[in-house]
Amino acid sequence: MAQVTPLGAGLTPGDNPHIIRPTKRPTILVPLCSLVFLIGFVSFLVLVIYFMITRDPTLPKFKVESATVTQLNIEGSKLTATWDFTLLATNPSRKLEPYYSRVQAGVRYQDGYRDVYTLVKKPFPSFVLSRRNQTRVGLRLGVWRQPGRQVAQGISGERKSELVSFGVKLLAKVWFEYSRILPAERGWLLVSCDRVDFDFSGKNGTGEMTSRSGQCDIDYYPILPLGSTISKDELANAI
């Protein structure tokens, strides 16, 4: 009697033509996600380029609006004095609103055109400079120390001529916010008012700032993703 071979015997499921396999439909999910990601990336890149081109790079301006020196006394190599400075900070930008933190200020004295000595430095509170606005920053610094005989003699000699020159510096960590979309730019701002002349011709013994002094220079050191453009040693010796 002849044997009957079952239909499809000896065939694997993949080779059996009588097994109906579901048809794979091409999915559009992956291409759609890729397209959305590409559009988002290009849009972000366009925004970055736009803000980099249209941003206002104008830095704030500083000047010494008023200053006095009281209780200036020199005995041998010992110096005592109290300085009161008022810095006028002006922000001409319509876009930038800088915030200043880790503020430090110091008083310096230059012995003629030779060495510069830091007489005193101390930290001060943070402050904000609004857009197209002005802010007054008050700095009071007192000293009671022995800066050295050469410095004491130099200040004493100028004091007798009724005109003494000091310098004031301000260092602060600052960041500018261009937009809520982009990260804020950070950096270090150094304000250098190297010559502030004080007139001691009055009878009360107080030194008043003369009208022809008090100009300040601004140096900005941005903090890049790979590090700051100014070293820690330079920051420590900036004031």
CSV table of C-alpha atoms in Angstrom, one decimal:
chain,number,residue,atom,x,y,z
A,1,MET,CA,0.0,0.0,0.0
A,2,ALA,CA,1.5,3.4,-1.0
A,3,GLN,CA,2.3,5.9,1.7
A,4,VAL,CA,0.8,9.3,1.6
A,5,THR,CA,3.1,12.1,2.4
A,6,PRO,CA,1.4,14.9,4.3
A,7,LEU,CA,1.2,18.2,2.6
A,8,GLY,CA,4.1,20.4,3.5
A,9,ALA,CA,6.1,17.6,5.2
A,10,GLY,CA,9.8,18.2,5.2
A,11,LEU,CA,9.5,21.9,4.9
A,12,THR,CA,10.4,24.4,7.6
A,13,PRO,CA,7.9,27.0,8.6
A,14,GLY,CA,9.9,29.6,6.7
A,15,ASP,CA,9.9,27.5,3.5
A,16,ASN,CA,6.3,26.3,3.7
A,17,PRO,CA,4.3,28.2,1.0
A,18,HIS,CA,1.0,27.2,2.6
A,19,ILE,CA,1.7,29.1,5.9
A,20,ILE,CA,0.5,32.7,5.7
A,21,ARG,CA,2.9,35.0,7.3
A,22,PRO,CA,1.8,38.6,8.4
A,23,THR,CA,3.0,41.3,6.1
A,24,LYS,CA,5.5,43.8,7.7
A,25,ARG,CA,4.3,47.3,7.2
A,26,PRO,CA,6.9,50.0,7.0
A,27,THR,CA,6.8,52.2,10.1
A,28,ILE,CA,7.1,56.0,10.0
A,29,LEU,CA,7.9,56.4,13.7
A,30,VAL,CA,11.6,56.4,13.4
A,31,PRO,CA,11.9,58.8,10.4
A,32,LEU,CA,9.4,61.1,12.1
A,33,CYS,CA,11.4,61.2,15.3
A,34,SER,CA,14.6,61.9,13.4
A,35,LEU,CA,12.9,64.7,11.4
A,36,VAL,CA,11.6,66.3,14.6
A,37,PHE,CA,15.0,66.1,16.3
A,38,LEU,CA,16.6,67.6,13.2
A,39,ILE,CA,14.2,70.5,13.1
A,40,GLY,CA,14.6,71.2,16.8
A,41,PHE,CA,18.4,71.1,16.5
A,42,VAL,CA,18.5,73.4,13.5
A,43,SER,CA,16.1,75.8,15.2
A,44,PHE,CA,18.3,75.9,18.3
A,45,LEU,CA,21.3,76.5,16.2
A,46,VAL,CA,19.6,79.4,14.4
A,47,LEU,CA,18.6,80.9,17.7
A,48,VAL,CA,22.2,80.7,19.0
A,49,ILE,CA,23.6,82.3,15.9
A,50,TYR,CA,20.9,85.0,16.0
A,51,PHE,CA,21.6,85.9,19.6
A,52,MET,CA,25.4,85.9,19.1
A,53,ILE,CA,25.0,88.3,16.1
A,54,THR,CA,22.4,90.6,17.7
A,55,ARG,CA,23.6,90.6,21.3
A,56,ASP,CA,24.8,93.9,22.7
A,57,PRO,CA,28.5,93.5,23.7
A,58,THR,CA,28.7,96.8,25.5
A,59,LEU,CA,30.2,96.4,28.9
A,60,PRO,CA,29.0,98.5,31.9
A,61,LYS,CA,31.0,101.6,32.7
A,62,PHE,CA,32.4,102.7,36.1
A,63,LYS,CA,33.8,105.9,37.5
A,64,VAL,CA,34.5,107.2,40.9
A,65,GLU,CA,31.7,109.7,41.6
A,66,SER,CA,32.9,110.8,45.0
A,67,ALA,CA,35.6,109.8,47.5
A,68,THR,CA,37.0,111.0,50.8
A,69,VAL,CA,39.9,110.0,53.1
A,70,THR,CA,39.5,110.6,56.8
A,71,GLN,CA,41.7,109.9,59.8
A,72,LEU,CA,44.8,109.7,57.7
A,73,ASN,CA,47.7,109.5,60.1
A,74,ILE,CA,51.3,108.3,59.7
A,75,GLU,CA,53.6,107.5,62.6
A,76,GLY,CA,56.9,106.1,61.5
A,77,SER,CA,56.0,103.2,59.3
A,78,LYS,CA,52.5,102.8,60.7
A,79,LEU,CA,49.5,104.0,58.6
A,80,THR,CA,45.9,104.5,59.6
A,81,ALA,CA,43.2,105.8,57.3
A,82,THR,CA,39.6,105.3,56.2
A,83,TRP,CA,38.5,105.6,52.5
A,84,ASP,CA,34.9,106.1,51.4
A,85,PHE,CA,34.4,105.6,47.7
A,86,THR,CA,31.2,105.8,45.7
A,87,LEU,CA,31.4,104.1,42.3
A,88,LEU,CA,28.8,105.1,39.7
A,89,ALA,CA,28.1,102.0,37.5
A,90,THR,CA,26.3,102.7,34.2
A,91,ASN,CA,24.7,100.0,32.1
A,92,PRO,CA,24.0,101.3,28.6
A,93,SER,CA,22.8,98.0,27.3
A,94,ARG,CA,19.2,97.3,26.5
A,95,LYS,CA,19.7,93.5,26.6
A,96,LEU,CA,22.2,92.7,29.3
A,97,GLU,CA,21.5,92.7,33.0
A,98,PRO,CA,24.7,91.7,34.7
A,99,TYR,CA,24.7,90.2,38.2
A,100,TYR,CA,27.9,90.8,40.3
A,101,SER,CA,29.0,88.3,43.0
A,102,ARG,CA,32.2,87.5,44.9
A,103,VAL,CA,32.9,91.3,45.0
A,104,GLN,CA,36.2,92.4,46.3
A,105,ALA,CA,37.7,95.9,46.4
A,106,GLY,CA,41.1,97.3,47.5
A,107,VAL,CA,43.0,100.5,47.9
A,108,ARG,CA,46.4,100.8,46.3
A,109,TYR,CA,49.2,103.3,46.5
A,110,GLN,CA,51.9,103.8,43.8
A,111,ASP,CA,55.2,105.1,44.9
A,112,GLY,CA,55.8,107.6,42.2
A,113,TYR,CA,56.0,105.6,38.9
A,114,ARG,CA,57.6,102.6,40.5
A,115,ASP,CA,56.0,99.9,42.7
A,116,VAL,CA,52.3,99.6,43.5
A,117,TYR,CA,51.3,98.5,47.0
A,118,THR,CA,47.9,97.2,48.2
A,119,LEU,CA,47.1,98.9,51.4
A,120,VAL,CA,43.8,97.1,52.2
A,121,LYS,CA,41.3,94.9,50.5
A,122,LYS,CA,38.0,93.3,51.6
A,123,PRO,CA,34.8,91.6,50.3
A,124,PHE,CA,31.6,93.4,49.6
A,125,PRO,CA,28.0,92.4,48.9
A,126,SER,CA,26.7,91.3,45.5
A,127,PHE,CA,24.7,93.8,43.4
A,128,VAL,CA,22.7,93.9,40.1
A,129,LEU,CA,23.0,96.4,37.3
A,130,SER,CA,19.6,96.8,35.6
A,131,ARG,CA,19.3,97.4,31.8
A,132,ARG,CA,19.9,101.1,30.8
A,133,ASN,CA,20.2,102.1,34.4
A,134,GLN,CA,22.7,103.3,37.0
A,135,THR,CA,23.8,101.9,40.3
A,136,ARG,CA,25.9,103.4,43.0
A,137,VAL,CA,28.3,101.1,44.8
A,138,GLY,CA,29.6,102.3,48.1
A,139,LEU,CA,33.0,101.1,49.3
A,140,ARG,CA,34.4,101.8,52.8
A,141,LEU,CA,37.9,100.5,53.5
A,142,GLY,CA,39.9,101.1,56.6
A,143,VAL,CA,43.5,100.3,57.3
A,144,TRP,CA,45.7,100.1,60.4
A,145,ARG,CA,48.9,98.5,59.5
A,146,GLN,CA,52.6,99.0,58.7
A,147,PRO,CA,52.9,99.0,54.9
A,148,GLY,CA,56.6,99.7,55.1
A,149,ARG,CA,58.8,102.8,55.6
A,150,GLN,CA,59.1,103.6,51.9
A,151,VAL,CA,55.3,103.6,51.4
A,152,ALA,CA,54.7,105.6,54.6
A,153,GLN,CA,57.3,108.2,53.6
A,154,GLY,CA,55.8,108.5,50.1
A,155,ILE,CA,52.3,109.1,51.5
A,156,SER,CA,53.6,111.5,54.2
A,157,GLY,CA,55.5,113.5,51.5
A,158,GLU,CA,52.4,113.9,49.4
A,159,ARG,CA,50.3,114.7,52.4
A,160,LYS,CA,52.6,117.7,53.2
A,161,SER,CA,52.0,118.9,49.6
A,162,GLU,CA,48.2,118.7,50.3
A,163,LEU,CA,47.6,116.3,47.4
A,164,VAL,CA,47.7,112.5,47.8
A,165,SER,CA,46.9,110.0,45.1
A,166,PHE,CA,45.5,106.5,45.7
A,167,GLY,CA,43.9,103.9,43.5
A,168,VAL,CA,40.9,101.7,44.0
A,169,LYS,CA,40.1,98.4,42.3
A,170,LEU,CA,37.0,96.3,42.2
A,171,LEU,CA,36.9,92.6,41.1
A,172,ALA,CA,33.7,90.7,40.7
A,173,LYS,CA,32.4,87.5,39.1
A,174,VAL,CA,29.7,88.5,36.7
A,175,TRP,CA,27.2,86.8,34.5
A,176,PHE,CA,25.1,88.2,31.7
A,177,GLU,CA,21.7,86.7,30.8
A,178,TYR,CA,20.9,87.2,27.1
A,179,SER,CA,17.8,85.0,27.0
A,180,ARG,CA,16.0,82.4,29.0
A,181,ILE,CA,16.7,79.9,26.2
A,182,LEU,CA,20.5,80.3,26.1
A,183,PRO,CA,22.8,79.8,29.1
A,184,ALA,CA,24.2,82.9,30.8
A,185,GLU,CA,27.6,84.1,30.0
A,186,ARG,CA,30.0,84.2,32.9
A,187,GLY,CA,33.3,86.0,33.5
A,188,TRP,CA,35.4,88.1,35.8
A,189,LEU,CA,35.2,91.9,35.6
A,190,LEU,CA,38.1,94.1,36.9
A,191,VAL,CA,37.5,97.8,37.5
A,192,SER,CA,40.7,99.7,37.8
A,193,CYS,CA,40.6,103.4,39.0
A,194,ASP,CA,44.3,103.8,39.2
A,195,ARG,CA,44.5,107.5,40.1
A,196,VAL,CA,42.1,109.2,42.5
A,197,ASP,CA,43.6,112.5,43.8
A,198,PHE,CA,42.7,113.7,47.3
A,199,ASP,CA,43.0,117.4,48.2
A,200,PHE,CA,44.0,118.0,51.9
A,201,SER,CA,44.0,121.8,51.7
A,202,GLY,CA,40.9,122.0,54.0
A,203,LYS,CA,41.1,122.7,57.7
A,204,ASN,CA,39.3,119.6,58.8
A,205,GLY,CA,42.0,117.2,57.7
A,206,THR,CA,39.7,115.3,55.3
A,207,GLY,CA,41.0,114.5,51.9
A,208,GLU,CA,38.4,115.3,49.2
A,209,MET,CA,38.5,113.9,45.7
A,210,THR,CA,39.4,116.4,43.0
A,211,SER,CA,37.1,116.8,40.0
A,212,ARG,CA,39.8,115.9,37.5
A,213,SER,CA,40.4,112.3,38.8
A,214,GLY,CA,38.4,109.2,39.2
A,215,GLN,CA,38.4,107.6,35.7
A,216,CYS,CA,38.2,103.8,35.6
A,217,ASP,CA,39.3,101.2,33.1
A,218,ILE,CA,37.3,97.9,32.6
A,219,ASP,CA,38.8,94.5,31.8
A,220,TYR,CA,36.6,91.5,31.2
A,221,TYR,CA,37.8,87.9,31.3
A,222,PRO,CA,35.2,85.4,30.1
A,223,ILE,CA,34.9,82.0,31.6
A,224,LEU,CA,34.9,79.5,28.7
A,225,PRO,CA,33.7,75.9,28.8
A,226,LEU,CA,37.3,74.7,29.1
A,227,GLY,CA,38.2,77.2,31.8
A,228,SER,CA,38.7,80.9,32.7
A,229,THR,CA,40.8,83.2,30.5
A,230,ILE,CA,42.5,84.5,33.7
A,231,SER,CA,44.4,82.2,36.1
A,232,LYS,CA,43.8,81.9,39.9
A,233,ASP,CA,47.2,83.6,40.6
A,234,GLU,CA,46.2,86.5,38.4
A,235,LEU,CA,42.9,86.8,40.2
A,236,ALA,CA,44.6,86.7,43.5
A,237,ASN,CA,47.0,89.5,42.5
A,238,ALA,CA,44.4,91.6,40.6
A,239,ILE,CA,43.7,93.8,43.5
